[in-house]
């Protein structure tokens, strides 16, 4: 990977592969000597077969997490509203290159249509099937979730233990998946809304699972600071979207979701300047290589 092979003791090869990939991802250079334990009994081998610099496993080294043989948990990407799985292919591939087992809930755009103004039960059911498949495939007890936009609050419904159904319906669903999820990363998720198509679902989430509700789950909420909403050319779309989401149009956000709505009380809340809301937006979005560096650590 990255044009470099390595010779390492068998018991640490897999862990080293993952974390050396991360070192390259973060542009961290291996160091050649450790005053505490000396050289690692294995060296990097360049393309031409010549020995390169040894790697240090000292706890003081930037790559100190190489000591742990623990591999990243399987990760599942939950698409945003009216979005399909194909839009997240680049993000999925970026995570796979870091040896993070990753899959996207296999949604098509038309799968969202029955949920407009209604419960998102069909979407949560597909999320549950994907989680179960990844748990079985990787023999894991837990997964991490990445929820983009509406995928974030859909994931919070999935975690919950309260019956979820449409008004007047006799039957309801309850997934109680909080024990299966180690971390939930939300990207540009509107955790509140005054918009009529989504308000009923978000009111359900807010009333039943306020803030970072489950202590066993690590919540990471990522917002973008890119466009200031204002009533003038270039700011109208953002202004209207922010207004319908949090009731204030003159504020910062990613062009769709204002910062005020993208964060949760009790969560680890991040703001990334310059990111657009959608993977289909021009320029960079939350899952592009550079912004990814700000939050990928929470999946490790």
Coordinates of C-alpha atoms in Angstrom, one line a residue:
X1 CA 0.0 0.0 0.0
X2 CA 1.3 3.5 -0.9
X3 CA 4.1 1.8 -2.9
X4 CA 5.8 0.4 0.2
X5 CA 6.1 -3.2 1.3
X6 CA 7.2 -4.3 4.8
X7 CA 8.8 -7.2 6.6
X8 CA 7.3 -7.5 10.1
X9 CA 6.8 -10.2 12.7
X10 CA 3.6 -12.1 11.9
X11 CA 1.7 -11.1 15.1
X12 CA 1.8 -7.4 14.2
X13 CA 1.7 -7.4 10.4
X14 CA -2.1 -6.6 10.2
X15 CA -2.0 -3.9 12.8
X16 CA 1.0 -2.3 11.3
X17 CA -0.5 -2.3 7.9
X18 CA -3.6 -0.4 9.1
X19 CA -1.7 2.2 11.1
X20 CA 1.1 2.7 8.6
X21 CA -1.6 3.5 6.1
X22 CA -2.9 6.0 8.6
X23 CA 0.5 7.5 9.0
X24 CA 0.7 8.1 5.2
X25 CA -2.8 9.5 5.2
X26 CA -1.8 12.0 7.9
X27 CA 1.6 12.7 6.2
X28 CA 3.5 11.3 9.3
X29 CA 7.0 10.1 8.6
X30 CA 8.3 7.0 10.3
X31 CA 11.2 7.6 12.7
X32 CA 14.4 5.6 12.8
X33 CA 15.3 5.1 16.4
X34 CA 13.7 4.8 19.8
X35 CA 15.7 5.5 22.9
X36 CA 13.3 3.3 24.9
X37 CA 13.2 0.0 22.9
X38 CA 15.6 0.6 20.0
X39 CA 14.8 -0.7 16.5
X40 CA 11.8 -2.7 15.6
X41 CA 12.8 -6.2 14.4
X42 CA 11.6 -5.6 10.9
X43 CA 12.3 -2.8 8.3
X44 CA 10.5 -1.2 5.5
X45 CA 11.5 -2.5 2.0
X46 CA 11.3 0.0 -0.9
X47 CA 10.2 -0.9 -4.4
X48 CA 13.7 -1.7 -5.5
X49 CA 14.1 -4.1 -2.6
X50 CA 16.5 -2.0 -0.6
X51 CA 16.0 -1.6 3.2
X52 CA 14.5 1.6 4.3
X53 CA 14.1 3.2 7.7
X54 CA 12.9 1.0 10.6
X55 CA 9.7 1.9 12.4
X56 CA 9.5 2.8 16.1
X57 CA 6.8 1.4 18.3
X58 CA 7.6 3.5 21.4
X59 CA 4.5 4.7 23.3
X60 CA 5.9 8.2 22.9
X61 CA 5.8 7.9 19.1
X62 CA 3.0 9.5 17.1
X63 CA 2.0 6.1 16.0
X64 CA 1.8 4.7 19.6
X65 CA -1.6 3.1 18.8
X66 CA 0.4 0.5 16.8
X67 CA 0.8 -1.3 20.2
X68 CA -2.8 -2.3 20.1
X69 CA -3.8 -5.3 18.0
X70 CA -7.4 -4.1 17.9
X71 CA -8.7 -3.5 14.4
X72 CA -11.2 -0.8 13.5
X73 CA -14.9 -1.8 13.9
X74 CA -17.0 -2.3 10.8
X75 CA -18.4 1.0 9.6
X76 CA -21.7 1.7 7.9
X77 CA -22.6 4.8 5.9
X78 CA -26.2 5.9 6.1
X79 CA -27.1 8.1 3.1
X80 CA -28.9 11.5 3.3
X81 CA -32.5 12.3 2.4
X82 CA -33.4 11.3 -1.2
X83 CA -29.8 10.2 -1.8
X84 CA -28.5 6.9 -3.1
X85 CA -25.6 4.7 -2.0
X86 CA -23.6 5.4 -5.1
X87 CA -23.0 9.0 -4.0
X88 CA -20.8 7.7 -1.1
X89 CA -18.6 5.5 -3.1
X90 CA -15.6 7.8 -2.8
X91 CA -16.0 8.0 1.0
X92 CA -16.4 4.3 1.3
X93 CA -13.2 3.7 -0.8
X94 CA -11.3 6.2 1.3
X95 CA -12.2 4.3 4.5
X96 CA -11.4 0.9 3.0
X97 CA -7.9 2.2 2.0
X98 CA -7.4 2.8 5.7
X99 CA -8.4 -0.8 6.4
X100 CA -11.7 0.3 8.0
X101 CA -14.3 -2.3 6.9
X102 CA -17.0 -0.2 5.3
X103 CA -20.3 -0.6 3.6
X104 CA -23.1 1.8 2.6
X105 CA -26.7 1.1 3.2
X106 CA -27.8 0.1 -0.4
X107 CA -30.4 2.7 -0.9
X108 CA -31.7 4.0 -4.2
X109 CA -33.2 7.5 -4.4
X110 CA -36.7 6.1 -5.0
X111 CA -36.5 4.2 -1.7
X112 CA -37.0 7.5 0.1
X113 CA -40.2 8.5 -1.8
X114 CA -42.6 6.5 0.4
X115 CA -41.1 8.2 3.5
X116 CA -41.8 11.8 2.4
X117 CA -43.8 13.3 5.3
X118 CA -44.1 9.8 6.7
X119 CA -42.1 7.5 9.0
X120 CA -38.7 6.3 7.7
X121 CA -39.4 2.7 8.7
X122 CA -38.3 1.2 5.3
X123 CA -35.0 3.1 5.5
X124 CA -34.3 2.0 9.1
X125 CA -35.1 -1.6 8.1
X126 CA -32.5 -1.5 5.4
X127 CA -30.0 0.0 7.9
X128 CA -30.7 -2.9 10.3
X129 CA -30.1 -5.5 7.5
X130 CA -26.8 -3.9 6.6
X131 CA -25.7 -3.8 10.3
X132 CA -26.5 -7.4 10.8
X133 CA -24.7 -8.4 7.6
X134 CA -21.6 -6.5 8.7
X135 CA -21.6 -8.0 12.2
X136 CA -21.8 -11.5 10.7
X137 CA -19.3 -10.9 8.0
X138 CA -16.6 -9.5 10.3
X139 CA -17.5 -11.5 13.4
X140 CA -18.0 -8.3 15.3
X141 CA -20.1 -7.3 18.3
X142 CA -20.5 -3.7 17.3
X143 CA -20.3 -1.3 14.4
X144 CA -19.7 2.4 13.9
X145 CA -22.3 4.4 12.0
X146 CA -21.7 7.5 9.7
X147 CA -25.0 9.3 9.1
X148 CA -24.9 12.0 6.4
X149 CA -27.7 14.6 6.7
X150 CA -31.0 12.8 7.4
X151 CA -29.0 9.6 7.8
X152 CA -27.9 11.0 11.2
X153 CA -31.3 11.2 12.7
X154 CA -32.4 8.0 11.0
X155 CA -29.5 6.4 12.9
X156 CA -30.8 7.9 16.1
X157 CA -34.2 6.3 15.5
X158 CA -32.4 3.0 14.9
X159 CA -30.5 3.3 18.3
X160 CA -33.7 3.9 20.2
X161 CA -35.9 1.7 22.4
X162 CA -39.2 3.5 22.0
X163 CA -41.9 2.3 19.6
X164 CA -41.8 4.1 16.3
X165 CA -44.8 4.2 14.0
X166 CA -47.0 6.4 11.9
X167 CA -49.9 8.2 13.7
X168 CA -52.9 6.0 14.0
X169 CA -51.0 2.8 13.2
X170 CA -51.5 -0.2 15.5
X171 CA -48.1 -1.8 14.7
X172 CA -44.8 -0.2 15.5
X173 CA -41.1 -0.9 15.2
X174 CA -38.4 -0.8 17.8
X175 CA -34.8 -1.7 17.0
X176 CA -33.0 -1.1 20.3
X177 CA -29.7 -1.0 18.5
X178 CA -27.8 1.2 20.9
X179 CA -25.9 -1.8 22.2
X180 CA -24.7 -2.7 18.7
X181 CA -23.2 0.8 17.9
X182 CA -20.0 2.0 19.4
X183 CA -19.9 5.4 17.7
X184 CA -22.3 7.6 15.6
X185 CA -20.7 10.2 13.4
X186 CA -23.2 12.6 11.9
X187 CA -22.2 14.8 8.9
X188 CA -24.3 17.9 8.4
X189 CA -27.3 16.3 10.1
X190 CA -30.2 18.7 10.9
X191 CA -31.0 17.4 14.4
X192 CA -33.9 19.8 14.6
X193 CA -36.3 21.0 12.0
X194 CA -39.3 23.2 11.4
X195 CA -39.7 21.9 7.9
X196 CA -43.1 20.1 7.5
X197 CA -41.8 17.1 5.7
X198 CA -39.3 16.1 8.4
X199 CA -40.5 17.8 11.6
X200 CA -42.6 14.9 12.8
X201 CA -39.7 12.5 12.6
X202 CA -37.3 14.9 14.2
X203 CA -39.7 15.8 17.0
X204 CA -39.9 12.1 17.8
X205 CA -36.1 11.8 18.0
X206 CA -35.7 15.0 20.1
X207 CA -38.5 14.2 22.5
X208 CA -37.4 10.5 23.1
X209 CA -33.6 10.7 22.7
X210 CA -32.5 14.3 23.4
X211 CA -28.8 15.1 22.9
X212 CA -26.2 12.4 23.1
X213 CA -28.8 10.2 24.7
X214 CA -27.1 6.8 25.1
X215 CA -24.0 6.9 27.3
X216 CA -22.7 3.7 25.8
X217 CA -22.6 5.4 22.3
X218 CA -20.0 8.0 21.3
X219 CA -21.7 10.8 19.4
X220 CA -19.6 12.9 17.1
X221 CA -21.5 15.7 15.3
X222 CA -19.7 17.4 12.4
X223 CA -20.9 20.8 11.0
X224 CA -19.7 22.9 8.1
X225 CA -19.0 26.6 8.2
X226 CA -19.1 27.6 4.6
X227 CA -22.0 29.8 3.7
X228 CA -23.6 32.6 5.7
X229 CA -27.3 32.8 5.0
X230 CA -28.5 36.1 3.7
X231 CA -31.2 37.6 1.6
X232 CA -29.1 38.4 -1.4
X233 CA -27.7 36.6 -4.5
X234 CA -25.5 33.7 -3.5
X235 CA -27.1 33.4 0.0
X236 CA -30.8 32.9 -0.6
X237 CA -30.8 29.1 -0.7
X238 CA -28.7 28.9 2.5
X239 CA -30.9 31.5 4.2
X240 CA -34.1 29.7 3.4
X241 CA -32.7 26.3 4.4
X242 CA -31.4 27.6 7.7
X243 CA -34.6 29.4 8.4
X244 CA -36.7 26.3 7.9
X245 CA -34.3 24.2 10.0
X246 CA -33.5 26.3 13.1
X247 CA -35.7 29.4 12.6
X248 CA -32.8 31.7 11.8
X249 CA -31.6 32.4 8.3
X250 CA -28.8 34.8 9.1
X251 CA -26.3 32.3 10.4
X252 CA -23.4 30.0 9.3
X253 CA -23.7 26.5 8.0
X254 CA -22.8 24.2 5.1
X255 CA -25.3 25.7 2.7
X256 CA -28.1 23.4 3.8
X257 CA -27.7 22.7 7.5
X258 CA -26.9 25.5 10.0
X259 CA -24.2 24.8 12.6
X260 CA -26.8 25.4 15.3
X261 CA -28.9 22.4 14.1
X262 CA -25.9 20.1 13.3
X263 CA -24.6 19.8 16.9
X264 CA -26.0 17.9 19.9
X265 CA -25.7 18.6 23.6
X266 CA -23.3 16.2 25.2
X267 CA -21.7 15.2 21.8
X268 CA -18.2 15.8 20.5
X269 CA -19.1 18.7 18.2
X270 CA -16.8 19.7 15.4
X271 CA -16.9 22.5 12.8
X272 CA -15.1 22.2 9.5
X273 CA -14.7 25.4 7.5
X274 CA -15.3 25.3 3.7
X275 CA -17.2 22.0 3.4
X276 CA -20.3 21.8 1.2
X277 CA -23.3 19.8 2.4
X278 CA -23.6 17.1 -0.2
X279 CA -21.3 14.6 -1.9
X280 CA -22.8 15.9 -5.2
X281 CA -21.9 19.5 -4.4
X282 CA -19.2 21.3 -6.3
X283 CA -15.9 21.5 -4.4
X284 CA -15.3 19.5 -1.2
X285 CA -17.8 18.0 1.2
X286 CA -17.5 16.3 4.6
X287 CA -16.2 13.0 3.1
X288 CA -13.5 14.5 0.8
X289 CA -10.0 13.5 1.7
X290 CA -8.9 16.6 3.6
X291 CA -12.1 17.1 5.7
X292 CA -12.1 13.4 6.4
X293 CA -8.9 13.8 8.4
X294 CA -10.8 15.9 11.0
X295 CA -13.1 13.0 12.0
X296 CA -11.9 9.7 10.8
X297 CA -10.0 9.2 14.1
X298 CA -13.3 8.5 15.8
X299 CA -13.7 5.3 13.8
X300 CA -10.4 3.9 15.1

